[in-house]
């Protein structure tokens, strides 16, 4: 056995992040680690990688008990971690990032750049990565940066590599490349721990699975013995059908109408409408223009031509402030960068878009601010210690609910959700869907962009499909993935996936 963790415990103050974490990984296997956000997965991985120390329990590495205090100690014995968020220096080359902090030097301190470049290119060639050592990291795609992280992890002969949500921001072809790399590592007898929230990935990459819930290991078995439904039950304690159920509502008045919207190089002749009580899905491949459409409607990027009506009134949106003023809200694709102020408390984030609503005679009313935040924490079931907890310390699902609460407090009526479930677990996804359903029931209109076709089929009343900046089809919510792909891709591609 390569790695064994027995009854690991970790507390932060009075909160138990881990109460009974157990995991065993063999050399040459891909071990899937699943669980909701807050279940204890990340804490366990940080303990393995030497980022935090355990309070109790036993960690055995290649038959010997170890107690790692720093990432350098973990790296020294052959443990590395590929983080979800890139930790690379963007202004440096691929080779310079690979050797950052471990540069080969001449006696007088000069860095042996040519030797580093040659060694980096050999590593890249050995693993057939589509990279070059001299390329600058800032020019790489998200997949390219992920490959550099992987190269850095295996550069010094790691025996165990931890992948934390490696495909959360990648396209289908880029995801396939990551799968190939993981399988190559397995074939070379490297142990792999693979964390993902994408349940459709499991069969493509995993051998065994361990599932966490509430800080405890609740199940370990070969992946082949589990169905998706059974996995969800272990993760959340109940079936998905018991977590989320949506009934279609009769659409009300038209809240948003878009006609012939154009943006050079991005959007072509976009026309559609949203009605009160409706959840309209937006499907398409990466690069189809869905995010660009949301940004244009929210006034982030200017358009060249077209008309927009909100509640029957023709408007021209030149800025996000103007969009907010007429009742449009954007729940952005990257909540941590453009959706939240992570270093501010929950209460500040929830009231950020409507400060006047908690002000008295021009002064901020802290009591009213906390009361408003407490109300939304309860209504949206945000798991937080208090309204004063920093947003950066919440799980992904709870951060997403804070973003939604911000726009609810602003009393928005048209919601643009851009990839609302990216990077959150299945239970948190269902909670976000329930919030969207309640928004629709209250009379809001929702446009939901998602790369997960199964989510659109589950949630949307109807589905718009984009390709190359143009809406190519409108389908009922109870359509099929094949039909969506017929409009999202070329016919030949649609034929290939069937």
mmCIF file of N, CA and C in Angstrom, residues 417-488:
data_model
loop_
_atom_site.group_PDB
_atom_site.id
_atom_site.type_symbol
_atom_site.label_atom_id
_atom_site.label_comp_id
_atom_site.label_asym_id
_atom_site.label_seq_id
_atom_site.Cartn_x
_atom_site.Cartn_y
_atom_site.Cartn_z
ATOM 1 N N UNK A 417 -27.748 33.712 -15.099
ATOM 2 C CA UNK A 417 -26.876 32.780 -14.391
ATOM 3 C C UNK A 417 -25.876 32.195 -15.385
ATOM 4 N N UNK A 418 -24.590 32.532 -15.229
ATOM 5 C CA UNK A 418 -23.552 32.026 -16.127
ATOM 6 C C UNK A 418 -22.802 30.902 -15.416
ATOM 7 N N UNK A 419 -23.034 29.653 -15.839
ATOM 8 C CA UNK A 419 -22.428 28.462 -15.232
ATOM 9 C C UNK A 419 -22.597 28.485 -13.711
ATOM 10 N N UNK A 420 -23.839 28.503 -13.215
ATOM 11 C CA UNK A 420 -24.068 28.687 -11.771
ATOM 12 C C UNK A 420 -23.610 27.531 -10.897
ATOM 13 N N UNK A 421 -23.388 26.327 -11.470
ATOM 14 C CA UNK A 421 -23.013 25.178 -10.640
ATOM 15 C C UNK A 421 -21.568 24.757 -10.841
ATOM 16 N N UNK A 422 -20.780 25.564 -11.524
ATOM 17 C CA UNK A 422 -19.384 25.192 -11.765
ATOM 18 C C UNK A 422 -18.618 25.107 -10.443
ATOM 19 N N UNK A 423 -17.966 23.955 -10.231
ATOM 20 C CA UNK A 423 -17.116 23.791 -9.066
ATOM 21 C C UNK A 423 -17.837 23.554 -7.762
ATOM 22 N N UNK A 424 -19.146 23.213 -7.789
ATOM 23 C CA UNK A 424 -19.847 22.905 -6.544
ATOM 24 C C UNK A 424 -20.398 21.488 -6.622
ATOM 25 N N UNK A 425 -20.635 20.896 -5.463
ATOM 26 C CA UNK A 425 -21.008 19.491 -5.394
ATOM 27 C C UNK A 425 -22.488 19.283 -5.706
ATOM 28 N N UNK A 426 -22.881 18.003 -5.784
ATOM 29 C CA UNK A 426 -24.224 17.664 -6.242
ATOM 30 C C UNK A 426 -25.307 18.174 -5.291
ATOM 31 N N UNK A 427 -25.042 18.137 -3.994
ATOM 32 C CA UNK A 427 -26.027 18.649 -3.046
ATOM 33 C C UNK A 427 -26.192 20.151 -3.155
ATOM 34 N N UNK A 428 -25.058 20.868 -3.278
ATOM 35 C CA UNK A 428 -25.109 22.324 -3.434
ATOM 36 C C UNK A 428 -25.767 22.709 -4.756
ATOM 37 N N UNK A 429 -25.537 21.903 -5.815
ATOM 38 C CA UNK A 429 -26.213 22.159 -7.086
ATOM 39 C C UNK A 429 -27.720 22.119 -6.913
ATOM 40 N N UNK A 430 -28.204 21.092 -6.224
ATOM 41 C CA UNK A 430 -29.643 20.968 -6.019
ATOM 42 C C UNK A 430 -30.189 22.153 -5.237
ATOM 43 N N UNK A 431 -29.415 22.648 -4.255
ATOM 44 C CA UNK A 431 -29.865 23.809 -3.488
ATOM 45 C C UNK A 431 -29.923 25.057 -4.374
ATOM 46 N N UNK A 432 -28.939 25.225 -5.259
ATOM 47 C CA UNK A 432 -28.967 26.358 -6.194
ATOM 48 C C UNK A 432 -30.172 26.240 -7.122
ATOM 49 N N UNK A 433 -30.456 25.029 -7.615
ATOM 50 C CA UNK A 433 -31.633 24.825 -8.466
ATOM 51 C C UNK A 433 -32.908 25.187 -7.723
ATOM 52 N N UNK A 434 -32.993 24.812 -6.453
ATOM 53 C CA UNK A 434 -34.178 25.136 -5.660
ATOM 54 C C UNK A 434 -34.332 26.645 -5.499
ATOM 55 N N UNK A 435 -33.222 27.345 -5.300
ATOM 56 C CA UNK A 435 -33.275 28.811 -5.212
ATOM 57 C C UNK A 435 -33.778 29.395 -6.522
ATOM 58 N N UNK A 436 -33.278 28.877 -7.646
ATOM 59 C CA UNK A 436 -33.725 29.356 -8.950
ATOM 60 C C UNK A 436 -35.218 29.101 -9.135
ATOM 61 N N UNK A 437 -35.668 27.938 -8.690
ATOM 62 C CA UNK A 437 -37.087 27.600 -8.809
ATOM 63 C C UNK A 437 -37.943 28.566 -7.989
ATOM 64 N N UNK A 438 -37.477 28.884 -6.775
ATOM 65 C CA UNK A 438 -38.227 29.831 -5.943
ATOM 66 C C UNK A 438 -38.225 31.231 -6.561
ATOM 67 N N UNK A 439 -37.108 31.605 -7.206
ATOM 68 C CA UNK A 439 -37.079 32.886 -7.916
ATOM 69 C C UNK A 439 -38.151 32.923 -9.005
ATOM 70 N N UNK A 440 -38.226 31.824 -9.773
ATOM 71 C CA UNK A 440 -39.228 31.751 -10.836
ATOM 72 C C UNK A 440 -40.641 31.810 -10.256
ATOM 73 N N UNK A 441 -40.858 31.111 -9.170
ATOM 74 C CA UNK A 441 -42.188 31.124 -8.525
ATOM 75 C C UNK A 441 -42.577 32.525 -8.053
ATOM 76 N N UNK A 442 -41.560 33.318 -7.686
ATOM 77 C CA UNK A 442 -41.842 34.675 -7.207
ATOM 78 C C UNK A 442 -42.035 35.667 -8.346
ATOM 79 N N UNK A 443 -41.854 35.203 -9.605
ATOM 80 C CA UNK A 443 -42.104 36.062 -10.751
ATOM 81 C C UNK A 443 -40.879 36.556 -11.476
ATOM 82 N N UNK A 444 -39.699 36.048 -11.125
ATOM 83 C CA UNK A 444 -38.481 36.450 -11.822
ATOM 84 C C UNK A 444 -38.362 35.667 -13.132
ATOM 85 N N UNK A 445 -37.557 36.201 -14.046
ATOM 86 C CA UNK A 445 -37.213 35.510 -15.295
ATOM 87 C C UNK A 445 -35.740 35.147 -15.238
ATOM 88 N N UNK A 446 -35.387 33.938 -15.676
ATOM 89 C CA UNK A 446 -34.026 33.438 -15.511
ATOM 90 C C UNK A 446 -33.483 32.922 -16.833
ATOM 91 N N UNK A 447 -32.256 33.355 -17.166
ATOM 92 C CA UNK A 447 -31.487 32.770 -18.262
ATOM 93 C C UNK A 447 -30.332 32.016 -17.627
ATOM 94 N N UNK A 448 -30.246 30.704 -17.857
ATOM 95 C CA UNK A 448 -29.244 29.861 -17.224
ATOM 96 C C UNK A 448 -28.299 29.293 -18.271
ATOM 97 N N UNK A 449 -27.050 29.771 -18.259
ATOM 98 C CA UNK A 449 -26.014 29.231 -19.135
ATOM 99 C C UNK A 449 -25.359 28.054 -18.429
ATOM 100 N N UNK A 450 -25.244 26.920 -19.106
ATOM 101 C CA UNK A 450 -24.576 25.768 -18.501
ATOM 102 C C UNK A 450 -23.953 24.896 -19.590
ATOM 103 N N UNK A 451 -22.761 24.379 -19.285
ATOM 104 C CA UNK A 451 -22.113 23.411 -20.170
ATOM 105 C C UNK A 451 -22.542 21.994 -19.851
ATOM 106 N N UNK A 452 -23.312 21.813 -18.770
ATOM 107 C CA UNK A 452 -23.807 20.500 -18.364
ATOM 108 C C UNK A 452 -25.200 20.315 -18.955
ATOM 109 N N UNK A 453 -25.270 19.595 -20.067
ATOM 110 C CA UNK A 453 -26.561 19.436 -20.742
ATOM 111 C C UNK A 453 -27.603 18.749 -19.867
ATOM 112 N N UNK A 454 -27.155 17.810 -19.030
ATOM 113 C CA UNK A 454 -28.096 17.112 -18.170
ATOM 114 C C UNK A 454 -28.756 18.067 -17.182
ATOM 115 N N UNK A 455 -28.012 19.077 -16.720
ATOM 116 C CA UNK A 455 -28.585 20.082 -15.829
ATOM 117 C C UNK A 455 -29.663 20.892 -16.536
ATOM 118 N N UNK A 456 -29.388 21.281 -17.770
ATOM 119 C CA UNK A 456 -30.373 22.053 -18.527
ATOM 120 C C UNK A 456 -31.649 21.251 -18.731
ATOM 121 N N UNK A 457 -31.494 19.969 -19.041
ATOM 122 C CA UNK A 457 -32.664 19.117 -19.246
ATOM 123 C C UNK A 457 -33.465 18.965 -17.960
ATOM 124 N N UNK A 458 -32.781 19.018 -16.832
ATOM 125 C CA UNK A 458 -33.441 18.844 -15.546
ATOM 126 C C UNK A 458 -34.141 20.112 -15.078
ATOM 127 N N UNK A 459 -33.589 21.278 -15.427
ATOM 128 C CA UNK A 459 -34.025 22.527 -14.819
ATOM 129 C C UNK A 459 -34.853 23.415 -15.749
ATOM 130 N N UNK A 460 -34.505 23.454 -17.039
ATOM 131 C CA UNK A 460 -35.039 24.497 -17.928
ATOM 132 C C UNK A 460 -36.423 24.173 -18.477
ATOM 133 N N UNK A 461 -37.231 25.238 -18.679
ATOM 134 C CA UNK A 461 -38.526 25.116 -19.347
ATOM 135 C C UNK A 461 -38.341 25.015 -20.861
ATOM 136 N N UNK A 462 -37.387 25.759 -21.379
ATOM 137 C CA UNK A 462 -37.001 25.653 -22.787
ATOM 138 C C UNK A 462 -35.518 25.964 -22.886
ATOM 139 N N UNK A 463 -34.909 25.565 -23.997
ATOM 140 C CA UNK A 463 -33.460 25.664 -24.130
ATOM 141 C C UNK A 463 -33.113 26.356 -25.445
ATOM 142 N N UNK A 464 -32.334 27.426 -25.349
ATOM 143 C CA UNK A 464 -31.770 28.085 -26.513
ATOM 144 C C UNK A 464 -30.377 27.510 -26.746
ATOM 145 N N UNK A 465 -29.997 27.332 -27.992
ATOM 146 C CA UNK A 465 -28.687 26.763 -28.327
ATOM 147 C C UNK A 465 -27.903 27.772 -29.162
ATOM 148 N N UNK A 466 -26.643 27.999 -28.756
ATOM 149 C CA UNK A 466 -25.783 28.932 -29.483
ATOM 150 C C UNK A 466 -24.634 28.206 -30.154
ATOM 151 N N UNK A 467 -24.222 28.731 -31.298
ATOM 152 C CA UNK A 467 -23.034 28.259 -31.994
ATOM 153 C C UNK A 467 -22.421 29.429 -32.736
ATOM 154 N N UNK A 468 -21.135 29.663 -32.507
ATOM 155 C CA UNK A 468 -20.380 30.721 -33.188
ATOM 156 C C UNK A 468 -21.077 32.078 -33.087
ATOM 157 N N UNK A 469 -21.560 32.398 -31.873
ATOM 158 C CA UNK A 469 -22.133 33.711 -31.613
ATOM 159 C C UNK A 469 -23.558 33.908 -32.066
ATOM 160 N N UNK A 470 -24.225 32.848 -32.486
ATOM 161 C CA UNK A 470 -25.583 32.964 -33.027
ATOM 162 C C UNK A 470 -26.485 31.914 -32.378
ATOM 163 N N UNK A 471 -27.732 32.279 -32.107
ATOM 164 C CA UNK A 471 -28.716 31.304 -31.621
ATOM 165 C C UNK A 471 -29.161 30.459 -32.806
ATOM 166 N N UNK A 472 -28.888 29.158 -32.718
ATOM 167 C CA UNK A 472 -29.171 28.259 -33.842
ATOM 168 C C UNK A 472 -30.412 27.409 -33.639
ATOM 169 N N UNK A 473 -30.990 27.443 -32.436
ATOM 170 C CA UNK A 473 -32.184 26.646 -32.203
ATOM 171 C C UNK A 473 -32.827 26.941 -30.871
ATOM 172 N N UNK A 474 -34.116 26.651 -30.781
ATOM 173 C CA UNK A 474 -34.861 26.724 -29.525
ATOM 174 C C UNK A 474 -35.592 25.402 -29.346
ATOM 175 N N UNK A 475 -35.395 24.752 -28.176
ATOM 176 C CA UNK A 475 -35.927 23.421 -27.928
ATOM 177 C C UNK A 475 -36.741 23.410 -26.640
ATOM 178 N N UNK A 476 -37.709 22.519 -26.527
ATOM 179 C CA UNK A 476 -38.428 22.378 -25.262
ATOM 180 C C UNK A 476 -37.508 21.810 -24.190
ATOM 181 N N UNK A 477 -37.829 22.043 -22.926
ATOM 182 C CA UNK A 477 -36.980 21.573 -21.840
ATOM 183 C C UNK A 477 -36.846 20.072 -21.787
ATOM 184 N N UNK A 478 -37.838 19.349 -22.298
ATOM 185 C CA UNK A 478 -37.790 17.885 -22.256
ATOM 186 C C UNK A 478 -37.277 17.318 -23.570
ATOM 187 N N UNK A 479 -36.187 17.862 -24.067
ATOM 188 C CA UNK A 479 -35.576 17.371 -25.299
ATOM 189 C C UNK A 479 -34.490 16.354 -24.948
ATOM 190 N N UNK A 480 -33.536 16.120 -25.831
ATOM 191 C CA UNK A 480 -32.462 15.166 -25.587
ATOM 192 C C UNK A 480 -31.106 15.836 -25.792
ATOM 193 N N UNK A 481 -30.068 15.224 -25.233
ATOM 194 C CA UNK A 481 -28.721 15.748 -25.424
ATOM 195 C C UNK A 481 -28.318 15.701 -26.895
ATOM 196 N N UNK A 482 -28.737 14.657 -27.584
ATOM 197 C CA UNK A 482 -28.406 14.537 -29.011
ATOM 198 C C UNK A 482 -29.010 15.682 -29.809
ATOM 199 N N UNK A 483 -30.228 16.066 -29.457
ATOM 200 C CA UNK A 483 -30.885 17.157 -30.181
ATOM 201 C C UNK A 483 -30.195 18.490 -29.892
ATOM 202 N N UNK A 484 -29.771 18.686 -28.638
ATOM 203 C CA UNK A 484 -29.027 19.902 -28.307
ATOM 204 C C UNK A 484 -27.735 19.971 -29.106
ATOM 205 N N UNK A 485 -27.018 18.842 -29.174
ATOM 206 C CA UNK A 485 -25.750 18.818 -29.902
ATOM 207 C C UNK A 485 -25.947 19.023 -31.402
ATOM 208 N N UNK A 486 -27.092 18.635 -31.923
ATOM 209 C CA UNK A 486 -27.362 18.849 -33.348
ATOM 210 C C UNK A 486 -27.292 20.338 -33.694
ATOM 211 N N UNK A 487 -27.765 21.178 -32.763
ATOM 212 C CA UNK A 487 -27.737 22.621 -32.993
ATOM 213 C C UNK A 487 -26.443 23.270 -32.493
ATOM 214 N N UNK A 488 -25.776 22.644 -31.497
ATOM 215 C CA UNK A 488 -24.586 23.249 -30.901
ATOM 216 C C UNK A 488 -23.326 22.996 -31.701
#
